[in-house]
Amino acid sequence: MPEPEIAVADIVETVPSALIILDQNLIVQSANRAFYQTFHTSALQTEGFLIFSLGNRQWDIPALRNLLESVIPHRAAVEGFEVEHDFPTIGQRTMLVNARKTMRGGGHDGYILLAIEDVSEERKARKESKRNWQLTQSIVDTIRDPMVVLEDDMTIVTASKAFLTIFGITQAEVQGRRLSELLQQQWDVPALRHLMEKVLPENKPIENFEIEDVFPALGRRVFNLSARKVFQPGNHAHRMLLVFEDITDRKRRERDAIALTNEISHRIKNNLQIIVGLIAYETRWTAPACVQGYQAMQTRIGAISQLYDLISQSSCGRTIAVNAYLTEIAKNLSTSLLGSASSITIEVRAEPLEIDPERAVPFGLLVNELATNAIKHAFPDGAGKVVLSVVQAGSDLELCVSDNGIGIKDKDAASKKASETRGSDYVAIFVRQLGGAIAPSLVEITGTTVRVLFPLRLTPSGGAEPVAA
Amino acid sequence: MAVILVVEDDMMICMVAEMMMQDWGHETLSASDEEEALKFLRSPQPIDAMFTDIYLKDAVLGGCSLAHQAIALRPHLKVLYTTGNFLTDNMKALFVDGAQCLGKPYSQTQLHNSVVEMLAT
């Protein structure tokens, strides 16, 4: 059969890899377009020449010479032969050479087909990736907080030295395993798993996920977990960095502080209970006309006592939520002055503002005084509504205590009872303590409204800075 | 009128609470901790209701524990808690069914209303 020369040439031209055909003397018979393009040469400079003499002998590479002169004569095919060489025309390159020998009739050697693939970029990227990974591992190992790197299937690629040391586990024991399988499965928490599953596909980091458990050889510990996708431009690897911050000591300090605050609050409120109880004891022998005064004193104590609950709930006891405080004062007034059967209701409308604890006392007492006045005097028929509201008004804070009762008909102070005058005195004192002023009354169709404006030394809820006293 | 067991570790508070209840016609018994209270509850002494502090001596939730033991001994006992601490949802979850809590400091009016509501349940 004739040699299929045309067919070979067709194949050679259609293959994207650089191909070159040599005869048994290693003379170039043909090469494809990809070869000429890759090596910046032409058919004229190539065909009919000994391969080693091509391009001013730039192909005279010892490794290639070894392949063609020593290996190919004994083997029909060689695959994946890697040649690294600095070509004068195209620079440093890594070539992957596949060689196949065709046999002629009678078992004689025919042609040698060399497929040359330029894998320089791939090898370079691989080296770069390896260097990056080594760098990452070095960084991971130098960070004090334990951390692990996870694949997208949640198996561990590597763990930092800190992780291995703290949890008393080896790299071999963690690699390829899921976090939930480690130790005594302390990390097998559904909420954490749910969050971790979103880190890679949704690029949604985990911030401050707390886990408290007993860990082998460590005892009870609290860890704060943070996770984020490891991102590198041009890198499509899907990996996650999970960091474990041991916050056991911090949590203990926080809990101790809360426990101390609660203990102090408990003792103060017990002492206030004794005072309220003694007042109650006094009322047994007090003339009925004076009982109201004693009861008013009890509600004032009640208004102050509400603060201690709110302080223990606030962050580090630095500010008091005004709306929560008003709600507690309203409850205290309802239970002490009205009872569940009363037709007088107290409504709270407050913006989410906070007040410093120092001003919270006169503020609470002021609200208590104004609301008590409304309850006692606005509703002779025993039904109505008192509204306690606080809004921010420009650079001021506006407290309004309003009712839908009978209104102030007699404005002559001289006709007021002694207890009412005393109430007004208290209001004036508390307003002065707050550094505020009573705003002029608006014309009202029904009821009474008292507006008090304070200089704005309040911060909105969630504000970063606490208010200075 | 009812027989009310007052469980309070502060003697002054306990005495004033008992005094108020006696003024309203109730009979009172007093105990300062779980152990003393359980002695009454295990005895044949008639008791209709128990008014207990939650924080009893060193037992932070002693009143909650006591109430459960009390209900086990006397299923129809009415219970009213009191506390000087902030009442958390975790604490409320420990309450026996239907029980309310009166925060300290409470006035005679507030205690009266709470006792009336407790006995009416």
Coordinates of C-alpha atoms in Angstrom, one line a residue:
Chain A
M1 CA 0.0 0.0 0.0
P2 CA 1.3 3.5 -0.8
E3 CA 2.2 5.8 2.1
P4 CA -0.8 7.9 3.1
E5 CA 1.2 11.1 2.8
I6 CA -1.7 13.4 2.0
A7 CA -3.8 12.0 4.8
V8 CA -1.0 12.6 7.3
A9 CA -0.5 16.1 6.1
D10 CA -4.2 16.8 6.5
I11 CA -4.2 15.4 10.0
V12 CA -1.1 17.4 10.9
E13 CA -2.6 20.7 9.8
T14 CA -5.9 20.2 11.7
V15 CA -4.3 19.3 15.1
P16 CA -3.9 22.4 17.3
S17 CA -0.7 21.1 18.9
A18 CA 2.6 21.7 17.3
L19 CA 3.3 18.6 15.2
I20 CA 6.5 17.7 13.4
I21 CA 7.3 14.6 11.3
L22 CA 10.8 13.2 11.2
D23 CA 12.2 10.4 9.1
Q24 CA 14.4 7.8 10.6
N25 CA 17.4 10.0 10.3
L26 CA 15.6 12.7 12.3
I27 CA 15.3 14.9 9.2
V28 CA 12.2 17.0 9.3
Q29 CA 9.7 15.9 6.7
S30 CA 6.9 18.1 7.6
A31 CA 5.5 20.3 10.4
N32 CA 2.1 21.9 10.9
R33 CA 1.1 25.6 11.1
A34 CA 0.9 25.4 14.9
F35 CA 4.6 24.4 15.0
Y36 CA 5.6 27.3 12.8
Q37 CA 3.5 29.7 14.8
T38 CA 4.7 28.5 18.2
F39 CA 8.4 28.6 17.3
H40 CA 8.3 31.6 15.0
T41 CA 9.7 29.7 12.0
S42 CA 8.6 28.6 8.5
A43 CA 8.5 25.5 6.4
L44 CA 11.5 26.8 4.4
Q45 CA 13.6 27.0 7.4
T46 CA 12.4 23.7 8.7
E47 CA 11.7 21.0 6.2
G48 CA 14.7 18.9 5.0
F49 CA 16.8 19.9 8.0
L50 CA 18.0 17.8 10.9
I51 CA 15.8 18.6 13.8
F52 CA 18.8 19.4 16.0
S53 CA 20.1 22.0 13.5
L54 CA 16.8 23.9 13.4
G55 CA 16.8 27.6 14.3
N56 CA 20.5 27.9 14.8
R57 CA 20.6 24.6 16.7
Q58 CA 18.1 25.8 19.3
W59 CA 16.5 22.3 19.1
D60 CA 19.7 20.6 20.0
I61 CA 18.5 19.9 23.5
P62 CA 20.2 17.1 25.4
A63 CA 16.9 15.7 26.7
L64 CA 15.3 15.7 23.2
R65 CA 18.4 14.2 21.7
N66 CA 18.3 11.5 24.3
L67 CA 14.6 10.9 23.5
L68 CA 15.1 10.6 19.8
E69 CA 18.4 8.8 19.7
S70 CA 18.2 6.5 22.7
V71 CA 14.5 6.0 23.6
I72 CA 12.6 6.1 20.4
P73 CA 14.7 3.4 18.6
H74 CA 13.6 0.9 21.2
R75 CA 10.0 2.0 21.8
A76 CA 7.1 2.6 19.5
A77 CA 5.7 5.5 21.5
V78 CA 6.7 7.8 24.3
E79 CA 4.1 10.0 26.0
G80 CA 4.4 13.0 28.4
F81 CA 8.1 13.5 27.9
E82 CA 8.8 16.9 29.5
V83 CA 11.5 19.2 28.0
E84 CA 12.4 22.4 29.6
H85 CA 14.5 24.7 27.5
D86 CA 15.4 28.3 26.9
F87 CA 14.7 28.8 23.2
P88 CA 16.5 31.8 21.7
T89 CA 13.5 32.8 19.7
I90 CA 10.7 32.3 22.2
G91 CA 12.5 32.2 25.6
Q92 CA 12.1 29.7 28.4
R93 CA 9.6 27.1 27.7
T94 CA 8.3 23.8 29.1
M95 CA 7.3 21.4 26.3
L96 CA 5.4 18.2 26.7
V97 CA 6.5 15.9 23.9
N98 CA 4.5 12.8 22.7
A99 CA 6.4 10.7 20.2
R100 CA 5.0 7.9 18.0
K101 CA 7.0 5.8 15.6
T102 CA 5.4 4.4 12.4
M103 CA 6.7 1.2 11.0
R104 CA 7.4 0.5 7.4
G105 CA 7.0 -2.7 5.6
G106 CA 9.4 -5.4 6.7
G107 CA 9.5 -4.1 10.2
H108 CA 11.7 -1.1 9.3
D109 CA 11.4 2.1 11.1
G110 CA 9.2 4.7 9.2
Y111 CA 8.4 8.2 10.4
I112 CA 8.5 9.7 13.9
L113 CA 5.6 11.9 14.8
L114 CA 6.3 14.4 17.5
A115 CA 3.4 16.2 19.1
I116 CA 4.8 19.2 21.1
E117 CA 2.6 20.9 23.5
D118 CA 3.7 24.2 25.1
V119 CA 2.7 23.7 28.8
S120 CA 4.8 26.6 30.0
E121 CA 1.9 28.7 31.2
E122 CA 0.2 25.7 32.9
R123 CA 3.5 24.8 34.7
K124 CA 4.1 28.4 35.6
A125 CA 0.6 28.6 37.1
R126 CA 1.1 25.4 38.9
K127 CA 4.3 26.6 40.4
E128 CA 2.7 29.9 41.3
S129 CA -0.2 28.1 42.9
K130 CA 2.2 25.9 44.9
R131 CA 4.1 28.9 46.0
N132 CA 0.9 30.7 47.0
W133 CA -0.3 27.6 48.9
Q134 CA 3.1 27.4 50.8
L135 CA 2.8 31.1 51.6
T136 CA -0.8 30.6 52.8
Q137 CA 0.2 27.7 54.9
S138 CA 3.0 29.8 56.4
I139 CA 0.6 32.6 57.2
V140 CA -1.9 30.2 58.6
D141 CA 0.7 28.7 60.8
T142 CA 1.9 32.0 62.2
I143 CA -1.6 33.2 63.3
R144 CA -2.3 32.5 66.9
D145 CA -5.9 31.7 66.5
P146 CA -6.7 28.2 65.4
M147 CA -7.9 28.0 61.8
V148 CA -8.7 25.4 59.1
V149 CA -9.0 25.6 55.4
L150 CA -12.0 23.8 53.9
E151 CA -12.9 22.5 50.5
D152 CA -16.3 23.2 49.0
D153 CA -17.4 19.8 50.1
M154 CA -16.6 20.9 53.7
T155 CA -13.7 18.6 54.1
I156 CA -10.5 20.0 55.7
V157 CA -7.6 20.7 53.4
T158 CA -5.3 21.8 56.1
A159 CA -5.3 23.0 59.7
S160 CA -3.0 25.5 61.3
K161 CA -0.4 24.5 63.9
A162 CA -2.5 26.4 66.5
F163 CA -5.5 24.3 65.7
L164 CA -3.6 21.1 65.9
T165 CA -1.9 22.1 69.2
I166 CA -5.0 23.5 71.0
F167 CA -7.2 20.6 70.0
G168 CA -4.5 17.9 70.4
I169 CA -5.0 16.5 67.0
T170 CA -2.7 15.7 64.0
Q171 CA -2.7 17.0 60.5
A172 CA -3.3 13.5 59.3
E173 CA -6.4 13.2 61.6
V174 CA -8.0 16.3 60.2
Q175 CA -7.2 16.3 56.5
G176 CA -10.0 15.1 54.3
R177 CA -12.4 14.9 57.2
R178 CA -15.4 17.1 57.8
L179 CA -15.3 19.6 60.7
S180 CA -18.4 18.0 62.2
E181 CA -16.6 14.7 62.5
L182 CA -13.7 16.0 64.6
L183 CA -13.1 15.5 68.3
Q184 CA -16.4 14.6 70.0
Q185 CA -18.4 16.2 67.2
Q186 CA -18.6 19.5 69.1
W187 CA -18.7 21.3 65.7
D188 CA -21.6 19.3 64.5
V189 CA -24.1 22.1 65.0
P190 CA -27.0 22.4 62.5
A191 CA -27.0 26.3 62.7
L192 CA -23.2 26.4 62.0
R193 CA -23.5 23.8 59.2
H194 CA -26.3 25.9 57.6
L195 CA -24.2 29.0 57.7
M196 CA -21.1 27.3 56.4
E197 CA -23.0 26.0 53.4
K198 CA -23.7 29.6 52.4
V199 CA -20.1 30.8 52.6
L200 CA -18.8 29.5 49.3
P201 CA -21.9 29.5 47.0
E202 CA -23.2 32.9 48.2
N203 CA -19.9 34.4 49.3
K204 CA -21.6 35.1 52.6
P205 CA -19.1 35.2 55.5
I206 CA -19.8 34.0 59.0
E207 CA -19.2 36.5 61.7
N208 CA -19.1 35.8 65.4
F209 CA -20.8 32.4 65.7
E210 CA -20.4 31.3 69.3
I211 CA -20.0 27.7 70.3
E212 CA -19.7 26.6 74.0
D213 CA -18.8 23.1 74.8
V214 CA -16.5 20.8 76.8
F215 CA -13.5 19.9 74.6
P216 CA -11.1 17.0 75.3
A217 CA -8.2 18.2 77.4
L218 CA -9.4 21.8 77.3
G219 CA -12.5 21.6 79.4
R220 CA -15.4 24.0 78.9
R221 CA -14.5 26.6 76.3
V222 CA -16.3 29.3 74.2
F223 CA -15.2 29.8 70.7
N224 CA -16.1 32.5 68.3
L225 CA -16.2 31.2 64.7
S226 CA -15.7 33.4 61.6
A227 CA -15.5 32.1 58.1
R228 CA -15.0 33.6 54.7
K229 CA -14.3 32.5 51.2
V230 CA -10.6 32.4 50.2
F231 CA -10.4 34.6 47.2
Q232 CA -7.6 35.1 44.7
P233 CA -8.0 36.9 41.4
G234 CA -7.9 34.4 38.6
N235 CA -8.1 31.5 41.0
H236 CA -11.3 29.5 40.7
A237 CA -10.5 27.3 43.8
H238 CA -13.5 27.1 46.2
R239 CA -12.0 27.1 49.6
M240 CA -13.1 28.6 52.9
L241 CA -11.0 29.9 55.8
L242 CA -12.5 29.1 59.2
V243 CA -11.1 30.8 62.2
F244 CA -11.7 29.8 65.9
E245 CA -11.2 32.6 68.4
D246 CA -11.1 31.4 72.0
I247 CA -13.3 33.9 73.9
T248 CA -13.7 31.8 77.0
D249 CA -12.0 34.4 79.3
R250 CA -13.8 37.3 77.7
K251 CA -17.1 35.6 78.1
R252 CA -16.3 34.7 81.7
R253 CA -15.5 38.4 82.4
E254 CA -18.7 39.5 80.8
R255 CA -20.7 36.9 82.7
D256 CA -19.1 37.9 86.0
A257 CA -19.9 41.6 85.2
I258 CA -23.5 40.7 84.5
A259 CA -23.7 38.5 87.6
L260 CA -22.3 41.3 89.7
T261 CA -24.7 43.9 88.2
N262 CA -27.6 41.5 88.8
E263 CA -26.4 40.9 92.4
I264 CA -26.2 44.6 93.1
S265 CA -29.5 45.2 91.5
H266 CA -31.0 42.4 93.6
R267 CA -29.7 43.8 96.8
I268 CA -30.7 47.4 96.0
K269 CA -34.2 46.2 95.1
N270 CA -34.5 44.2 98.3
N271 CA -33.5 47.3 100.2
L272 CA -36.0 49.4 98.3
Q273 CA -38.5 46.7 99.2
I274 CA -37.8 47.2 102.8
I275 CA -38.3 51.0 102.5
V276 CA -41.5 50.5 100.6
G277 CA -42.6 47.9 103.2
L278 CA -41.8 50.3 106.0
I279 CA -43.9 53.0 104.3
A280 CA -46.7 50.5 104.0
Y281 CA -46.3 49.8 107.7
E282 CA -46.5 53.5 108.5
T283 CA -49.8 53.9 106.5
R284 CA -51.5 51.6 109.0
W285 CA -51.5 54.3 111.6
T286 CA -51.6 57.3 109.3
A287 CA -54.6 59.5 108.8
P288 CA -56.4 58.7 105.5
A289 CA -55.6 62.1 104.2
C290 CA -51.9 61.4 104.4
V291 CA -52.0 57.9 102.9
Q292 CA -52.0 59.3 99.4
G293 CA -48.7 61.0 100.1
Y294 CA -47.2 57.7 101.3
Q295 CA -48.5 55.9 98.2
A296 CA -47.0 58.6 95.9
M297 CA -43.7 58.1 97.6
Q298 CA -44.0 54.3 97.0
T299 CA -44.6 54.9 93.3
R300 CA -41.6 57.2 93.1
I301 CA -39.4 54.5 94.6
G302 CA -41.0 52.0 92.1
A303 CA -40.1 54.4 89.2
I304 CA -36.4 54.5 90.3
S305 CA -36.3 50.7 90.9
Q306 CA -37.3 50.0 87.3
L307 CA -33.9 51.5 86.3
Y308 CA -32.0 48.6 87.9
D309 CA -33.6 46.0 85.6
L310 CA -32.9 48.2 82.6
I311 CA -29.3 48.9 83.6
S312 CA -28.6 45.2 84.0
Q313 CA -30.0 44.6 80.5
S314 CA -28.2 47.5 78.8
S315 CA -24.8 47.1 77.3
C316 CA -22.3 47.5 80.2
G317 CA -25.0 49.5 82.1
R318 CA -24.0 52.6 80.1
T319 CA -27.3 53.7 78.7
I320 CA -31.0 53.2 79.3
A321 CA -33.5 52.5 76.6
V322 CA -36.1 55.3 77.0
N323 CA -39.0 53.3 75.5
A324 CA -38.3 50.3 77.7
Y325 CA -38.0 52.6 80.7
L326 CA -41.3 54.4 80.0
T327 CA -43.0 51.0 79.5
E328 CA -41.8 49.8 82.9
I329 CA -42.9 53.1 84.6
A330 CA -46.3 52.8 82.9
K331 CA -46.6 49.2 84.3
N332 CA -45.6 50.3 87.8
L333 CA -48.2 53.1 87.7
S334 CA -50.9 50.8 86.4
T335 CA -50.3 48.2 89.1
S336 CA -49.8 50.6 92.0
L337 CA -52.4 53.3 91.2
L338 CA -54.9 51.7 88.8
G339 CA -55.2 47.9 89.1
S340 CA -56.4 45.5 86.4
A341 CA -60.1 46.5 86.7
S342 CA -59.4 50.2 86.0
S343 CA -60.8 52.0 82.9
I344 CA -57.9 54.3 82.8
T345 CA -55.1 53.2 80.5
I346 CA -51.5 54.3 80.0
E347 CA -50.0 54.3 76.5
V348 CA -46.3 54.7 75.7
R349 CA -45.2 56.2 72.4
A350 CA -41.4 56.5 72.3
E351 CA -38.8 56.7 69.6
P352 CA -35.9 54.3 70.1
L353 CA -33.6 56.6 72.1
E354 CA -31.3 56.1 75.0
I355 CA -30.5 58.1 78.0
D356 CA -27.6 58.1 80.4
P357 CA -28.2 56.4 83.8
E358 CA -27.5 59.7 85.7
R359 CA -30.3 61.6 84.0
A360 CA -32.6 58.5 84.0
V361 CA -33.5 59.0 87.6
P362 CA -34.9 62.6 87.4
F363 CA -36.4 61.6 84.0
G364 CA -38.2 58.6 85.5
L365 CA -39.4 60.6 88.5
L366 CA -40.6 63.4 86.3
V367 CA -42.7 61.0 84.1
N368 CA -44.0 59.4 87.3
E369 CA -45.0 62.7 88.8
L370 CA -46.8 64.0 85.6
A371 CA -48.5 60.7 85.0
T372 CA -49.6 60.4 88.6
N373 CA -51.1 63.9 88.4
A374 CA -53.0 63.0 85.3
I375 CA -54.3 59.7 86.8
K376 CA -55.4 61.5 90.0
H377 CA -57.0 64.6 88.6
A378 CA -58.0 64.2 84.9
F379 CA -60.6 61.5 85.2
P380 CA -63.3 62.2 87.8
D381 CA -65.5 59.5 86.1
G382 CA -62.7 57.0 86.3
A383 CA -62.1 56.4 82.6
G384 CA -59.6 57.8 80.1
K385 CA -56.2 57.5 78.6
V386 CA -52.8 58.9 79.6
V387 CA -50.1 59.0 76.9
L388 CA -46.4 59.1 77.7
S389 CA -44.3 60.0 74.6
V390 CA -40.7 60.9 73.9
V391 CA -39.5 62.2 70.6
Q392 CA -36.3 63.8 69.4
A393 CA -37.1 67.4 68.4
G394 CA -34.1 68.9 66.6
S395 CA -31.4 69.5 69.2
D396 CA -33.8 68.7 72.0
L397 CA -35.7 65.8 73.4
E398 CA -39.4 66.3 74.0
L399 CA -41.3 64.5 76.7
C400 CA -45.1 64.8 76.5
V401 CA -47.4 63.5 79.2
S402 CA -51.0 64.0 77.9
D403 CA -54.4 62.9 78.9
N404 CA -57.9 63.1 77.4
G405 CA -59.5 64.1 80.7
I406 CA -61.3 67.2 81.9
G407 CA -58.4 69.6 81.4
I408 CA -57.1 72.4 83.7
K409 CA -60.1 74.6 84.4
D410 CA -58.8 76.5 87.4
K411 CA -55.4 77.9 86.7
D412 CA -55.3 79.8 89.9
A413 CA -52.4 78.2 91.8
A414 CA -53.7 79.5 95.1
S415 CA -56.7 77.3 94.8
K416 CA -54.6 74.2 94.4
K417 CA -54.4 71.6 97.2
A418 CA -51.1 71.5 99.1
S419 CA -50.3 68.0 97.6
E420 CA -50.7 69.4 94.0
T421 CA -48.4 72.3 94.8
R422 CA -45.9 69.8 96.1
G423 CA -46.2 67.8 92.9
S424 CA -45.5 71.0 90.9
D425 CA -42.4 71.6 93.0
Y426 CA -41.1 68.1 92.3
V427 CA -41.7 68.6 88.6
A428 CA -39.7 71.9 88.6
I429 CA -36.9 70.2 90.5
F430 CA -36.7 67.2 88.1
V431 CA -36.9 69.5 85.0
R432 CA -34.0 71.6 86.4
Q433 CA -32.0 68.4 87.1
L434 CA -32.4 67.5 83.4
G435 CA -31.3 70.9 82.3
G436 CA -34.6 71.4 80.5
A437 CA -37.7 73.6 80.6
I438 CA -41.4 73.2 80.5
A439 CA -42.6 74.2 77.0
P440 CA -45.6 76.6 76.6
S441 CA -48.9 74.7 76.6
L442 CA -50.6 74.3 73.3
V443 CA -54.3 75.2 73.0
E444 CA -56.1 72.0 73.7
I445 CA -59.6 71.0 72.9
T446 CA -59.7 68.3 75.5
G447 CA -57.5 67.1 78.3
T448 CA -54.1 68.3 79.4
T449 CA -50.7 68.1 77.8
V450 CA -47.4 68.9 79.6
R451 CA -44.4 69.2 77.3
V452 CA -40.9 69.3 78.6
L453 CA -37.9 69.9 76.4
F454 CA -34.4 68.7 77.3
P455 CA -31.1 69.6 75.7
L456 CA -30.1 66.7 73.5
R457 CA -27.6 64.7 75.4
L458 CA -29.2 61.5 74.3
T459 CA -28.0 59.1 71.6
P460 CA -30.2 57.0 69.3
S461 CA -30.4 53.3 70.0
G462 CA -27.4 51.5 68.6
G463 CA -25.4 54.7 68.6
A464 CA -21.7 54.1 68.9
E465 CA -20.8 56.5 71.6
P466 CA -22.2 56.5 75.1
V467 CA -23.4 59.7 76.5
A468 CA -21.3 61.5 78.9
A469 CA -22.9 62.4 82.2
Chain B
M1 CA -59.6 34.0 103.5
A2 CA -56.6 31.9 102.8
V3 CA -53.6 30.4 104.4
I4 CA -50.5 31.7 102.6
L5 CA -47.0 30.4 103.0
V6 CA -44.5 33.3 102.6
V7 CA -41.0 32.2 101.6
E8 CA -38.5 35.0 101.9
D9 CA -34.9 35.0 103.1
D10 CA -35.0 38.7 104.2
M11 CA -36.7 38.8 107.5
M12 CA -37.8 42.4 107.3
I13 CA -39.4 41.9 103.9
C14 CA -41.0 38.7 105.0
M15 CA -42.5 40.4 108.1
V16 CA -43.9 43.3 106.2
A17 CA -45.4 41.0 103.5
E18 CA -47.0 38.8 106.2
M19 CA -48.3 41.9 108.0
M20 CA -50.0 43.2 104.8
M21 CA -51.6 39.8 104.2
Q22 CA -52.8 39.5 107.7
D23 CA -54.3 43.0 107.4
W24 CA -56.4 41.6 104.5
G25 CA -57.6 38.7 106.7
H26 CA -55.3 36.0 105.5
E27 CA -53.4 33.6 107.8
T28 CA -49.7 33.4 107.1
L29 CA -46.8 31.0 107.6
S30 CA -43.2 31.9 106.9
A31 CA -40.1 30.2 105.8
S32 CA -36.7 31.6 104.9
D33 CA -35.5 28.8 102.5
E34 CA -36.6 25.7 100.5
E35 CA -36.0 23.3 103.4
E36 CA -38.1 25.3 105.9
A37 CA -40.9 25.7 103.3
L38 CA -40.9 22.0 102.5
K39 CA -41.4 21.1 106.1
F40 CA -44.7 23.1 106.1
L41 CA -45.6 21.6 102.7
R42 CA -45.0 18.1 103.9
S43 CA -47.0 18.6 107.1
P44 CA -50.7 18.2 107.4
Q45 CA -51.0 22.0 107.9
P46 CA -53.6 23.5 105.5
I47 CA -52.0 25.8 102.9
D48 CA -53.8 27.5 100.1
A49 CA -51.1 29.5 98.5
M50 CA -47.4 30.2 98.5
F51 CA -45.7 33.5 97.9
T52 CA -42.1 32.8 97.3
D53 CA -39.0 34.8 96.5
I54 CA -37.0 33.3 93.5
Y55 CA -33.5 34.0 94.9
L56 CA -33.5 32.2 98.2
K57 CA -30.2 32.5 100.2
D58 CA -27.6 30.9 97.9
A59 CA -30.1 29.3 95.6
V60 CA -30.4 31.7 92.6
L61 CA -33.5 29.9 91.4
G62 CA -34.5 28.3 94.7
G63 CA -38.0 29.6 94.5
C64 CA -38.6 28.0 91.1
S65 CA -37.3 24.7 92.4
L66 CA -39.4 25.0 95.5
A67 CA -42.6 25.7 93.6
H68 CA -42.2 22.5 91.5
Q69 CA -41.7 20.4 94.7
A70 CA -44.6 22.2 96.3
I71 CA -46.9 21.4 93.4
A72 CA -45.7 17.8 93.4
L73 CA -46.8 17.6 97.1
R74 CA -49.9 19.8 96.8
P75 CA -51.2 19.9 93.2
H76 CA -53.8 22.5 94.0
L77 CA -51.5 25.0 95.7
K78 CA -51.5 28.5 94.2
V79 CA -48.2 30.1 93.6
L80 CA -47.0 33.7 93.3
Y81 CA -43.3 34.5 92.8
T82 CA -41.4 37.6 93.6
T83 CA -37.9 38.7 92.7
G84 CA -35.5 41.6 92.9
N85 CA -33.8 40.4 89.7
F86 CA -34.7 41.2 86.2
L87 CA -37.2 38.5 85.1
T88 CA -35.8 36.7 82.1
D89 CA -37.7 34.4 79.7
N90 CA -35.5 31.5 81.1
M91 CA -36.8 32.2 84.6
K92 CA -40.4 32.4 83.4
A93 CA -40.0 29.1 81.6
L94 CA -39.3 27.5 85.0
F95 CA -42.5 28.8 86.6
V96 CA -45.2 26.3 87.5
D97 CA -48.3 26.5 85.3
G98 CA -50.4 29.7 85.7
A99 CA -48.1 31.3 88.2
Q100 CA -47.3 35.1 88.1
C101 CA -44.4 37.1 89.4
L102 CA -44.5 40.4 91.3
G103 CA -41.3 42.4 91.0
K104 CA -39.7 44.1 93.9
P105 CA -40.2 46.6 95.3
Y106 CA -43.9 46.1 95.5
S107 CA -46.4 48.3 97.4
Q108 CA -49.2 47.1 99.5
T109 CA -51.6 47.8 96.5
Q110 CA -49.5 45.8 94.1
L111 CA -49.2 42.9 96.5
H112 CA -52.9 43.0 97.3
N113 CA -53.9 43.0 93.6
S114 CA -51.4 40.1 92.9
V115 CA -52.7 38.0 95.8
V116 CA -56.3 38.6 94.8
E117 CA -55.5 37.5 91.3
M118 CA -53.6 34.4 92.5
L119 CA -56.4 33.3 94.8
A120 CA -58.9 33.8 92.0
T121 CA -57.2 31.4 89.6

